[in-house]
């Protein structure tokens, strides 16, 4: 056998170099990939073109049902009775303001009529339950000596004259509309617009983003005199999508920052561009595949492409660094690419598989939006296995790196690393101090994280800034109308025709009284309390008769009159009626109080013939979502960690090494929850996936660093030398990527979309602490858990020694000890 060294290979033609190395060691996958480099690149280009075309057709949208837990008992109750609960699900409120007077203005009322007609005809509107001053279903009722009289609030003979305006004002007063459809100061009125689940004409689900775009035409009526204010889930989605242009600017800015920092580190433009291009290709493939699967991307999943890009940058930088070090030692670029592929493919593959599994477990949460996010993220990370673990080394085998950059890398590699101080944590004293400090942080973080709240912690839409158009509109409506848009509905269900029985009406009235005593409940309404009012009205409005009569004829008469005036309070066959509580806000503690009271009441007062079921209304559905998030949170974290532990064990084959890799991630998770408490960020649908994302990305650092360290330990080096070598090879890139991604996403804090700003805080924290945990805690934990395991190994004095098994052309393996510099700077033996 003869030995081929770099001095000979550097002077050989490229073809001879490739042919020589193709007969060298390497497994089947490596030989197939690098012997078919042209085919790999061609297939990648074709896939990019095809999937790029599909990605361009991907739309951004969302519908209400995607945001709610499909299998939650509250939601199943709502779905079972949705046809009888018109207006107590997805709804929009449009307020038309007269800036120069009150609503009793002919010009204002004419504009209101035009808006009413325009909204009424929008696809997806549940027209039966739509309410406004111009809708005939909105009626007034009055008690006279002849009994009840009433009619539509808008006079049938309205003509804009002073008498008809006076009649309208009287009808508003008699209909008790002040604070509901008419502002307390009478300067604005409200259109209540409930939405169907599906558009009747097409059968397709109502797209909230599309409905919001159609609502934008209503704002064309705004002028110096007329003001428009809109709230509701579709409007929230619309405003989030409208802000995507600004969000994308921050994404581009973050990507440019990442490129600049990597270039400043490597001083190699072509390799930096290759890493960036491969990561962008992964995003294109992800979006294209996502569209082919029939999905649309929603505003809450818009962060996923950047996360895929960030993970790609992390893995790509490791490959680039490996090639640069080999080339700096004189290795041919093709040989360097194969060496890098061989050394880092398993660690990279395990890290990406951990990411895939970490994202995939989100599918267990029965909320379509989170499931879509999980699928999108899993697809993106899966394609990184090809674009950044296979395609990038192949491309680098052609392009190589800048000779000056490679020489600079070699000089820096031989010089003492700026991270050399971290080797101190392999010693007993510093290791114990650091572990003690970490334990204190864990205790403090855990105690703080116990105060983490579920759901929204602020009024309005926490996804948007307090000064956003949506939240300003919400504040205007809350300030000028007596009742909020946060409706919590309890579904009372009986046999057909039995909802108006004395016992049922009395229990409904009792529940209302209990609810009105709760802090955060403004008022309540139901068939029970209104029966008292209508019974007294049928008896000359005598207050002595303001009660629920035992006589079924009297209750039937009263409920029949109520059904005419308030058709949304009882269904047609008198089997379902809601008890509606108007809440001051939808904060988590408010919803928790209401749910606890109703559940206690239900346990005591439910019978075979009558049930009090949770829940409907916007606040009721949000309570169900909060409950799902609360129960899914720790189950999700548990499954993510189980998956990461399993994959780490397959890679390291050592339970001690698994603990070394996982403990820093656990600390980061605990501290991140404490940070959410400090920042006032609640755990909800939009933030629930962050923990899984942080664990998935954080394990990458540990896998790259620890796999190299373990290889040196098993070769017989001391812990200090093993960690120093791992630090110089993959550790400095871990630091580079942690800093790069942190600086990139910290810019999100200034985003006009508060949801993105919150993610900027959380991701910056996770990127930094995962990096710190990998670089500082791994050596300290290694001293505690790994040092004794390898202390009896045959320690050698030659730095960077490692045992490498070389696959010979005859298929037999041969082991020999090679120094680290030789391992990186030369090619294996060939015949």
PDB file of C-alpha atoms in Angstrom, residues 98-370:
ATOM      1  CA  UNK A  98     -71.033  60.449  13.721  1.00  0.00           C
ATOM      2  CA  UNK A  99     -68.096  62.708  14.514  1.00  0.00           C
ATOM      3  CA  UNK A 100     -70.168  65.886  14.157  1.00  0.00           C
ATOM      4  CA  UNK A 101     -73.332  65.010  16.020  1.00  0.00           C
ATOM      5  CA  UNK A 102     -75.527  62.118  17.103  1.00  0.00           C
ATOM      6  CA  UNK A 103     -77.117  59.227  15.211  1.00  0.00           C
ATOM      7  CA  UNK A 104     -80.419  61.068  14.727  1.00  0.00           C
ATOM      8  CA  UNK A 105     -79.095  62.757  11.634  1.00  0.00           C
ATOM      9  CA  UNK A 106     -80.595  61.993   8.170  1.00  0.00           C
ATOM     10  CA  UNK A 107     -77.198  62.067   6.463  1.00  0.00           C
ATOM     11  CA  UNK A 108     -75.676  59.737   9.052  1.00  0.00           C
ATOM     12  CA  UNK A 109     -78.595  57.309   8.880  1.00  0.00           C
ATOM     13  CA  UNK A 110     -78.360  57.180   5.100  1.00  0.00           C
ATOM     14  CA  UNK A 111     -74.679  56.215   5.321  1.00  0.00           C
ATOM     15  CA  UNK A 112     -75.561  53.652   7.994  1.00  0.00           C
ATOM     16  CA  UNK A 113     -78.161  52.154   5.679  1.00  0.00           C
ATOM     17  CA  UNK A 114     -75.651  51.845   2.820  1.00  0.00           C
ATOM     18  CA  UNK A 115     -73.139  50.156   5.133  1.00  0.00           C
ATOM     19  CA  UNK A 116     -75.838  47.853   6.508  1.00  0.00           C
ATOM     20  CA  UNK A 117     -76.880  46.740   3.007  1.00  0.00           C
ATOM     21  CA  UNK A 118     -73.302  46.259   1.891  1.00  0.00           C
ATOM     22  CA  UNK A 119     -72.379  44.139   4.922  1.00  0.00           C
ATOM     23  CA  UNK A 120     -75.631  42.176   4.719  1.00  0.00           C
ATOM     24  CA  UNK A 121     -74.747  40.951   1.224  1.00  0.00           C
ATOM     25  CA  UNK A 122     -71.205  39.850   2.052  1.00  0.00           C
ATOM     26  CA  UNK A 123     -70.687  36.082   1.538  1.00  0.00           C
ATOM     27  CA  UNK A 124     -70.600  34.193   4.821  1.00  0.00           C
ATOM     28  CA  UNK A 125     -72.810  36.552   6.849  1.00  0.00           C
ATOM     29  CA  UNK A 126     -75.451  34.811   8.960  1.00  0.00           C
ATOM     30  CA  UNK A 127     -78.172  37.206   7.835  1.00  0.00           C
ATOM     31  CA  UNK A 128     -80.864  35.729  10.092  1.00  0.00           C
ATOM     32  CA  UNK A 129     -79.082  36.956  13.226  1.00  0.00           C
ATOM     33  CA  UNK A 130     -77.496  40.162  11.904  1.00  0.00           C
ATOM     34  CA  UNK A 131     -78.540  43.220  13.916  1.00  0.00           C
ATOM     35  CA  UNK A 132     -78.470  46.957  13.363  1.00  0.00           C
ATOM     36  CA  UNK A 133     -80.890  49.877  13.472  1.00  0.00           C
ATOM     37  CA  UNK A 134     -81.842  49.090   9.875  1.00  0.00           C
ATOM     38  CA  UNK A 135     -82.579  45.397  10.440  1.00  0.00           C
ATOM     39  CA  UNK A 136     -86.284  44.582  10.991  1.00  0.00           C
ATOM     40  CA  UNK A 137     -85.337  41.854  13.478  1.00  0.00           C
ATOM     41  CA  UNK A 138     -84.332  44.626  15.925  1.00  0.00           C
ATOM     42  CA  UNK A 139     -87.616  45.500  17.598  1.00  0.00           C
ATOM     43  CA  UNK A 140     -88.974  47.600  20.411  1.00  0.00           C
ATOM     44  CA  UNK A 141     -91.539  46.417  22.934  1.00  0.00           C
ATOM     45  CA  UNK A 142     -93.734  48.469  25.245  1.00  0.00           C
ATOM     46  CA  UNK A 143     -96.347  47.672  27.841  1.00  0.00           C
ATOM     47  CA  UNK A 144     -99.644  49.538  27.446  1.00  0.00           C
ATOM     48  CA  UNK A 145    -103.100  49.192  28.897  1.00  0.00           C
ATOM     49  CA  UNK A 146    -103.779  46.959  25.906  1.00  0.00           C
ATOM     50  CA  UNK A 147    -100.833  44.722  26.757  1.00  0.00           C
ATOM     51  CA  UNK A 148     -97.579  44.404  24.794  1.00  0.00           C
ATOM     52  CA  UNK A 149     -97.168  46.453  21.637  1.00  0.00           C
ATOM     53  CA  UNK A 150     -94.084  46.732  19.483  1.00  0.00           C
ATOM     54  CA  UNK A 151     -92.509  46.831  16.072  1.00  0.00           C
ATOM     55  CA  UNK A 152     -89.208  47.435  14.234  1.00  0.00           C
ATOM     56  CA  UNK A 153     -86.986  50.083  15.810  1.00  0.00           C
ATOM     57  CA  UNK A 154     -86.536  51.778  12.455  1.00  0.00           C
ATOM     58  CA  UNK A 155     -89.978  53.262  11.662  1.00  0.00           C
ATOM     59  CA  UNK A 156     -91.563  51.675   8.594  1.00  0.00           C
ATOM     60  CA  UNK A 157     -92.403  55.138   7.271  1.00  0.00           C
ATOM     61  CA  UNK A 158     -88.985  56.642   7.979  1.00  0.00           C
ATOM     62  CA  UNK A 159     -88.307  59.474   5.520  1.00  0.00           C
ATOM     63  CA  UNK A 160     -85.614  61.517   7.228  1.00  0.00           C
ATOM     64  CA  UNK A 161     -87.975  64.185   8.477  1.00  0.00           C
ATOM     65  CA  UNK A 162     -88.002  65.503  12.019  1.00  0.00           C
ATOM     66  CA  UNK A 163     -91.082  63.475  13.072  1.00  0.00           C
ATOM     67  CA  UNK A 164     -89.582  60.190  11.835  1.00  0.00           C
ATOM     68  CA  UNK A 165     -86.302  60.976  13.599  1.00  0.00           C
ATOM     69  CA  UNK A 166     -88.206  61.631  16.828  1.00  0.00           C
ATOM     70  CA  UNK A 167     -90.040  58.332  16.334  1.00  0.00           C
ATOM     71  CA  UNK A 168     -86.713  56.526  15.873  1.00  0.00           C
ATOM     72  CA  UNK A 169     -85.354  58.065  19.077  1.00  0.00           C
ATOM     73  CA  UNK A 170     -88.440  56.914  21.009  1.00  0.00           C
ATOM     74  CA  UNK A 171     -88.132  53.408  19.559  1.00  0.00           C
ATOM     75  CA  UNK A 172     -84.471  53.208  20.584  1.00  0.00           C
ATOM     76  CA  UNK A 173     -85.440  54.123  24.129  1.00  0.00           C
ATOM     77  CA  UNK A 174     -88.367  51.665  24.177  1.00  0.00           C
ATOM     78  CA  UNK A 175     -86.168  48.926  22.757  1.00  0.00           C
ATOM     79  CA  UNK A 176     -83.582  49.561  25.488  1.00  0.00           C
ATOM     80  CA  UNK A 177     -80.832  49.674  22.858  1.00  0.00           C
ATOM     81  CA  UNK A 178     -78.606  52.205  24.568  1.00  0.00           C
ATOM     82  CA  UNK A 179     -75.303  50.522  25.336  1.00  0.00           C
ATOM     83  CA  UNK A 180     -75.912  47.598  22.954  1.00  0.00           C
ATOM     84  CA  UNK A 181     -76.686  48.740  19.394  1.00  0.00           C
ATOM     85  CA  UNK A 182     -76.546  52.451  20.214  1.00  0.00           C
ATOM     86  CA  UNK A 183     -73.685  54.106  22.094  1.00  0.00           C
ATOM     87  CA  UNK A 184     -74.360  55.524  25.535  1.00  0.00           C
ATOM     88  CA  UNK A 185     -73.747  59.021  24.181  1.00  0.00           C
ATOM     89  CA  UNK A 186     -75.887  58.311  21.067  1.00  0.00           C
ATOM     90  CA  UNK A 187     -73.043  59.394  18.769  1.00  0.00           C
ATOM     91  CA  UNK A 188     -72.523  55.989  17.155  1.00  0.00           C
ATOM     92  CA  UNK A 189     -74.386  52.764  16.449  1.00  0.00           C
ATOM     93  CA  UNK A 190     -73.300  49.168  15.999  1.00  0.00           C
ATOM     94  CA  UNK A 191     -73.823  46.470  13.402  1.00  0.00           C
ATOM     95  CA  UNK A 192     -73.603  42.991  14.877  1.00  0.00           C
ATOM     96  CA  UNK A 193     -72.523  40.651  12.058  1.00  0.00           C
ATOM     97  CA  UNK A 194     -72.418  36.914  12.926  1.00  0.00           C
ATOM     98  CA  UNK A 195     -70.689  34.644  10.422  1.00  0.00           C
ATOM     99  CA  UNK A 196     -71.530  31.200   9.160  1.00  0.00           C
ATOM    100  CA  UNK A 197     -69.051  28.327   9.203  1.00  0.00           C
ATOM    101  CA  UNK A 198     -69.336  27.962   5.432  1.00  0.00           C
ATOM    102  CA  UNK A 199     -70.401  30.225   2.580  1.00  0.00           C
ATOM    103  CA  UNK A 200     -73.836  29.063   1.475  1.00  0.00           C
ATOM    104  CA  UNK A 201     -73.212  29.760  -2.226  1.00  0.00           C
ATOM    105  CA  UNK A 202     -69.929  27.814  -2.495  1.00  0.00           C
ATOM    106  CA  UNK A 203     -69.904  25.462   0.497  1.00  0.00           C
ATOM    107  CA  UNK A 204     -66.339  26.571   1.315  1.00  0.00           C
ATOM    108  CA  UNK A 205     -65.261  27.574   4.811  1.00  0.00           C
ATOM    109  CA  UNK A 206     -65.438  31.308   5.458  1.00  0.00           C
ATOM    110  CA  UNK A 207     -61.922  32.659   4.960  1.00  0.00           C
ATOM    111  CA  UNK A 208     -61.391  35.280   7.640  1.00  0.00           C
ATOM    112  CA  UNK A 209     -58.635  36.972   5.658  1.00  0.00           C
ATOM    113  CA  UNK A 210     -60.854  37.297   2.591  1.00  0.00           C
ATOM    114  CA  UNK A 211     -63.773  38.538   4.694  1.00  0.00           C
ATOM    115  CA  UNK A 212     -61.494  41.156   6.268  1.00  0.00           C
ATOM    116  CA  UNK A 213     -60.487  42.340   2.773  1.00  0.00           C
ATOM    117  CA  UNK A 214     -64.166  42.714   1.882  1.00  0.00           C
ATOM    118  CA  UNK A 215     -64.755  44.630   5.113  1.00  0.00           C
ATOM    119  CA  UNK A 216     -62.038  47.078   4.097  1.00  0.00           C
ATOM    120  CA  UNK A 217     -64.452  48.459   1.493  1.00  0.00           C
ATOM    121  CA  UNK A 218     -66.600  49.656   4.395  1.00  0.00           C
ATOM    122  CA  UNK A 219     -63.823  51.969   5.476  1.00  0.00           C
ATOM    123  CA  UNK A 220     -64.301  53.864   2.242  1.00  0.00           C
ATOM    124  CA  UNK A 221     -67.249  55.533   3.985  1.00  0.00           C
ATOM    125  CA  UNK A 222     -64.900  57.223   6.467  1.00  0.00           C
ATOM    126  CA  UNK A 223     -64.801  60.982   6.195  1.00  0.00           C
ATOM    127  CA  UNK A 224     -64.570  64.104   8.331  1.00  0.00           C
ATOM    128  CA  UNK A 225     -68.057  63.240   9.583  1.00  0.00           C
ATOM    129  CA  UNK A 226     -68.184  59.439   9.564  1.00  0.00           C
ATOM    130  CA  UNK A 227     -65.864  57.165  11.537  1.00  0.00           C
ATOM    131  CA  UNK A 228     -65.663  53.366  11.171  1.00  0.00           C
ATOM    132  CA  UNK A 229     -64.525  50.975  13.909  1.00  0.00           C
ATOM    133  CA  UNK A 230     -64.366  47.192  13.378  1.00  0.00           C
ATOM    134  CA  UNK A 231     -63.514  44.341  15.757  1.00  0.00           C
ATOM    135  CA  UNK A 232     -63.802  40.560  15.568  1.00  0.00           C
ATOM    136  CA  UNK A 233     -61.659  37.569  14.638  1.00  0.00           C
ATOM    137  CA  UNK A 234     -61.758  38.191  10.854  1.00  0.00           C
ATOM    138  CA  UNK A 235     -60.650  41.787  11.353  1.00  0.00           C
ATOM    139  CA  UNK A 236     -57.834  40.666  13.648  1.00  0.00           C
ATOM    140  CA  UNK A 237     -56.614  38.190  11.021  1.00  0.00           C
ATOM    141  CA  UNK A 238     -56.928  40.876   8.361  1.00  0.00           C
ATOM    142  CA  UNK A 239     -54.843  43.332  10.348  1.00  0.00           C
ATOM    143  CA  UNK A 240     -52.191  40.688  11.003  1.00  0.00           C
ATOM    144  CA  UNK A 241     -51.997  39.879   7.301  1.00  0.00           C
ATOM    145  CA  UNK A 242     -51.937  43.579   6.432  1.00  0.00           C
ATOM    146  CA  UNK A 243     -48.879  43.867   8.650  1.00  0.00           C
ATOM    147  CA  UNK A 244     -47.076  41.004   6.899  1.00  0.00           C
ATOM    148  CA  UNK A 245     -45.308  43.389   4.539  1.00  0.00           C
ATOM    149  CA  UNK A 246     -43.687  45.014   7.549  1.00  0.00           C
ATOM    150  CA  UNK A 247     -43.033  41.605   9.070  1.00  0.00           C
ATOM    151  CA  UNK A 248     -41.277  40.465   5.893  1.00  0.00           C
ATOM    152  CA  UNK A 249     -39.027  43.515   6.033  1.00  0.00           C
ATOM    153  CA  UNK A 250     -37.856  42.384   9.463  1.00  0.00           C
ATOM    154  CA  UNK A 251     -37.338  38.842   8.152  1.00  0.00           C
ATOM    155  CA  UNK A 252     -35.178  40.111   5.285  1.00  0.00           C
ATOM    156  CA  UNK A 253     -33.298  42.354   7.690  1.00  0.00           C
ATOM    157  CA  UNK A 254     -32.643  39.376   9.996  1.00  0.00           C
ATOM    158  CA  UNK A 255     -31.404  37.261   7.082  1.00  0.00           C
ATOM    159  CA  UNK A 256     -29.043  40.023   5.933  1.00  0.00           C
ATOM    160  CA  UNK A 257     -27.667  40.394   9.470  1.00  0.00           C
ATOM    161  CA  UNK A 258     -26.990  36.653   9.580  1.00  0.00           C
ATOM    162  CA  UNK A 259     -25.149  36.810   6.255  1.00  0.00           C
ATOM    163  CA  UNK A 260     -23.056  39.811   7.293  1.00  0.00           C
ATOM    164  CA  UNK A 261     -21.953  38.245  10.589  1.00  0.00           C
ATOM    165  CA  UNK A 262     -21.065  34.923   8.961  1.00  0.00           C
ATOM    166  CA  UNK A 263     -19.109  36.732   6.244  1.00  0.00           C
ATOM    167  CA  UNK A 264     -17.300  38.821   8.875  1.00  0.00           C
ATOM    168  CA  UNK A 265     -16.274  35.571  10.550  1.00  0.00           C
ATOM    169  CA  UNK A 266     -15.243  33.633   7.438  1.00  0.00           C
ATOM    170  CA  UNK A 267     -14.209  36.454   5.037  1.00  0.00           C
ATOM    171  CA  UNK A 268     -15.358  34.106   2.270  1.00  0.00           C
ATOM    172  CA  UNK A 269     -18.154  35.511   0.140  1.00  0.00           C
ATOM    173  CA  UNK A 270     -18.852  32.475  -2.023  1.00  0.00           C
ATOM    174  CA  UNK A 271     -19.186  30.020   0.863  1.00  0.00           C
ATOM    175  CA  UNK A 272     -21.372  32.486   2.786  1.00  0.00           C
ATOM    176  CA  UNK A 273     -23.616  32.828  -0.263  1.00  0.00           C
ATOM    177  CA  UNK A 274     -23.772  29.046  -0.680  1.00  0.00           C
ATOM    178  CA  UNK A 275     -24.883  28.577   2.938  1.00  0.00           C
ATOM    179  CA  UNK A 276     -27.514  31.271   2.493  1.00  0.00           C
ATOM    180  CA  UNK A 277     -28.737  29.948  -0.854  1.00  0.00           C
ATOM    181  CA  UNK A 278     -29.113  26.387   0.456  1.00  0.00           C
ATOM    182  CA  UNK A 279     -31.096  27.656   3.457  1.00  0.00           C
ATOM    183  CA  UNK A 280     -33.341  29.736   1.183  1.00  0.00           C
ATOM    184  CA  UNK A 281     -33.835  26.706  -1.060  1.00  0.00           C
ATOM    185  CA  UNK A 282     -35.081  24.781   1.973  1.00  0.00           C
ATOM    186  CA  UNK A 283     -37.663  27.500   2.632  1.00  0.00           C
ATOM    187  CA  UNK A 284     -38.778  27.420  -1.017  1.00  0.00           C
ATOM    188  CA  UNK A 285     -39.129  23.637  -0.949  1.00  0.00           C
ATOM    189  CA  UNK A 286     -41.025  23.807   2.333  1.00  0.00           C
ATOM    190  CA  UNK A 287     -43.569  26.339   1.045  1.00  0.00           C
ATOM    191  CA  UNK A 288     -43.958  24.501  -2.262  1.00  0.00           C
ATOM    192  CA  UNK A 289     -44.608  21.134  -0.596  1.00  0.00           C
ATOM    193  CA  UNK A 290     -46.975  22.806   1.865  1.00  0.00           C
ATOM    194  CA  UNK A 291     -49.028  24.153  -1.047  1.00  0.00           C
ATOM    195  CA  UNK A 292     -49.010  20.800  -2.836  1.00  0.00           C
ATOM    196  CA  UNK A 293     -50.502  19.257   0.310  1.00  0.00           C
ATOM    197  CA  UNK A 294     -53.432  21.664   0.029  1.00  0.00           C
ATOM    198  CA  UNK A 295     -52.577  23.962   2.925  1.00  0.00           C
ATOM    199  CA  UNK A 296     -52.611  27.730   3.210  1.00  0.00           C
ATOM    200  CA  UNK A 297     -50.281  29.544   5.553  1.00  0.00           C
ATOM    201  CA  UNK A 298     -51.929  31.476   8.371  1.00  0.00           C
ATOM    202  CA  UNK A 299     -50.615  34.604  10.147  1.00  0.00           C
ATOM    203  CA  UNK A 300     -49.520  32.593  13.179  1.00  0.00           C
ATOM    204  CA  UNK A 301     -47.364  30.224  11.064  1.00  0.00           C
ATOM    205  CA  UNK A 302     -45.605  33.022   9.237  1.00  0.00           C
ATOM    206  CA  UNK A 303     -42.567  32.683  11.548  1.00  0.00           C
ATOM    207  CA  UNK A 304     -41.927  29.093  10.471  1.00  0.00           C
ATOM    208  CA  UNK A 305     -40.052  29.900   7.221  1.00  0.00           C
ATOM    209  CA  UNK A 306     -37.588  32.067   9.122  1.00  0.00           C
ATOM    210  CA  UNK A 307     -37.058  29.335  11.709  1.00  0.00           C
ATOM    211  CA  UNK A 308     -36.284  26.896   8.902  1.00  0.00           C
ATOM    212  CA  UNK A 309     -33.864  29.446   7.458  1.00  0.00           C
ATOM    213  CA  UNK A 310     -32.233  29.888  10.883  1.00  0.00           C
ATOM    214  CA  UNK A 311     -31.802  26.143  11.382  1.00  0.00           C
ATOM    215  CA  UNK A 312     -30.356  25.887   7.870  1.00  0.00           C
ATOM    216  CA  UNK A 313     -27.848  28.649   8.584  1.00  0.00           C
ATOM    217  CA  UNK A 314     -26.810  26.847  11.770  1.00  0.00           C
ATOM    218  CA  UNK A 315     -26.101  23.524  10.043  1.00  0.00           C
ATOM    219  CA  UNK A 316     -24.660  25.147   6.926  1.00  0.00           C
ATOM    220  CA  UNK A 317     -22.151  27.145   8.939  1.00  0.00           C
ATOM    221  CA  UNK A 318     -20.860  23.936  10.534  1.00  0.00           C
ATOM    222  CA  UNK A 319     -20.299  22.369   7.099  1.00  0.00           C
ATOM    223  CA  UNK A 320     -18.634  25.518   5.793  1.00  0.00           C
ATOM    224  CA  UNK A 321     -16.360  25.666   8.830  1.00  0.00           C
ATOM    225  CA  UNK A 322     -15.302  22.031   8.387  1.00  0.00           C
ATOM    226  CA  UNK A 323     -14.380  22.539   4.731  1.00  0.00           C
ATOM    227  CA  UNK A 324     -12.562  25.780   5.512  1.00  0.00           C
ATOM    228  CA  UNK A 325     -10.394  24.143   8.170  1.00  0.00           C
ATOM    229  CA  UNK A 326      -9.488  21.244   5.897  1.00  0.00           C
ATOM    230  CA  UNK A 327      -8.658  23.482   2.946  1.00  0.00           C
ATOM    231  CA  UNK A 328      -6.580  25.688   5.254  1.00  0.00           C
ATOM    232  CA  UNK A 329      -4.426  22.640   6.033  1.00  0.00           C
ATOM    233  CA  UNK A 330      -3.849  22.015   2.341  1.00  0.00           C
ATOM    234  CA  UNK A 331      -6.609  19.505   1.583  1.00  0.00           C
ATOM    235  CA  UNK A 332      -8.201  19.586  -1.848  1.00  0.00           C
ATOM    236  CA  UNK A 333     -11.718  21.088  -1.780  1.00  0.00           C
ATOM    237  CA  UNK A 334     -13.304  17.825  -2.951  1.00  0.00           C
ATOM    238  CA  UNK A 335     -11.543  15.832  -0.246  1.00  0.00           C
ATOM    239  CA  UNK A 336     -12.373  18.488   2.351  1.00  0.00           C
ATOM    240  CA  UNK A 337     -16.063  18.346   1.420  1.00  0.00           C
ATOM    241  CA  UNK A 338     -16.114  14.562   1.815  1.00  0.00           C
ATOM    242  CA  UNK A 339     -14.284  14.709   5.126  1.00  0.00           C
ATOM    243  CA  UNK A 340     -16.750  17.283   6.412  1.00  0.00           C
ATOM    244  CA  UNK A 341     -19.698  15.234   5.197  1.00  0.00           C
ATOM    245  CA  UNK A 342     -18.301  12.140   6.905  1.00  0.00           C
ATOM    246  CA  UNK A 343     -17.534  13.812  10.229  1.00  0.00           C
ATOM    247  CA  UNK A 344     -20.687  15.880  10.649  1.00  0.00           C
ATOM    248  CA  UNK A 345     -23.445  14.097   8.730  1.00  0.00           C
ATOM    249  CA  UNK A 346     -24.536  11.850  11.609  1.00  0.00           C
ATOM    250  CA  UNK A 347     -24.586  14.693  14.150  1.00  0.00           C
ATOM    251  CA  UNK A 348     -26.442  16.942  11.692  1.00  0.00           C
ATOM    252  CA  UNK A 349     -28.903  14.210  10.751  1.00  0.00           C
ATOM    253  CA  UNK A 350     -29.657  13.436  14.397  1.00  0.00           C
ATOM    254  CA  UNK A 351     -30.113  17.140  15.183  1.00  0.00           C
ATOM    255  CA  UNK A 352     -32.500  17.644  12.270  1.00  0.00           C
ATOM    256  CA  UNK A 353     -34.441  14.492  13.104  1.00  0.00           C
ATOM    257  CA  UNK A 354     -34.770  15.812  16.656  1.00  0.00           C
ATOM    258  CA  UNK A 355     -36.101  19.057  15.207  1.00  0.00           C
ATOM    259  CA  UNK A 356     -38.564  17.169  12.990  1.00  0.00           C
ATOM    260  CA  UNK A 357     -39.850  15.088  15.880  1.00  0.00           C
ATOM    261  CA  UNK A 358     -39.993  18.154  18.115  1.00  0.00           C
ATOM    262  CA  UNK A 359     -42.193  19.934  15.606  1.00  0.00           C
ATOM    263  CA  UNK A 360     -44.195  16.840  14.702  1.00  0.00           C
ATOM    264  CA  UNK A 361     -45.420  16.232  18.251  1.00  0.00           C
ATOM    265  CA  UNK A 362     -47.351  19.501  17.950  1.00  0.00           C
ATOM    266  CA  UNK A 363     -49.790  17.546  15.773  1.00  0.00           C
ATOM    267  CA  UNK A 364     -51.098  15.963  18.977  1.00  0.00           C
ATOM    268  CA  UNK A 365     -52.734  19.286  19.877  1.00  0.00           C
ATOM    269  CA  UNK A 366     -56.176  19.251  18.318  1.00  0.00           C
ATOM    270  CA  UNK A 367     -56.057  22.835  17.060  1.00  0.00           C
ATOM    271  CA  UNK A 368     -55.788  22.964  13.252  1.00  0.00           C
ATOM    272  CA  UNK A 369     -53.631  26.092  13.303  1.00  0.00           C
ATOM    273  CA  UNK A 370     -50.980  24.417  15.486  1.00  0.00           C
TER     274      UNK A 370
END
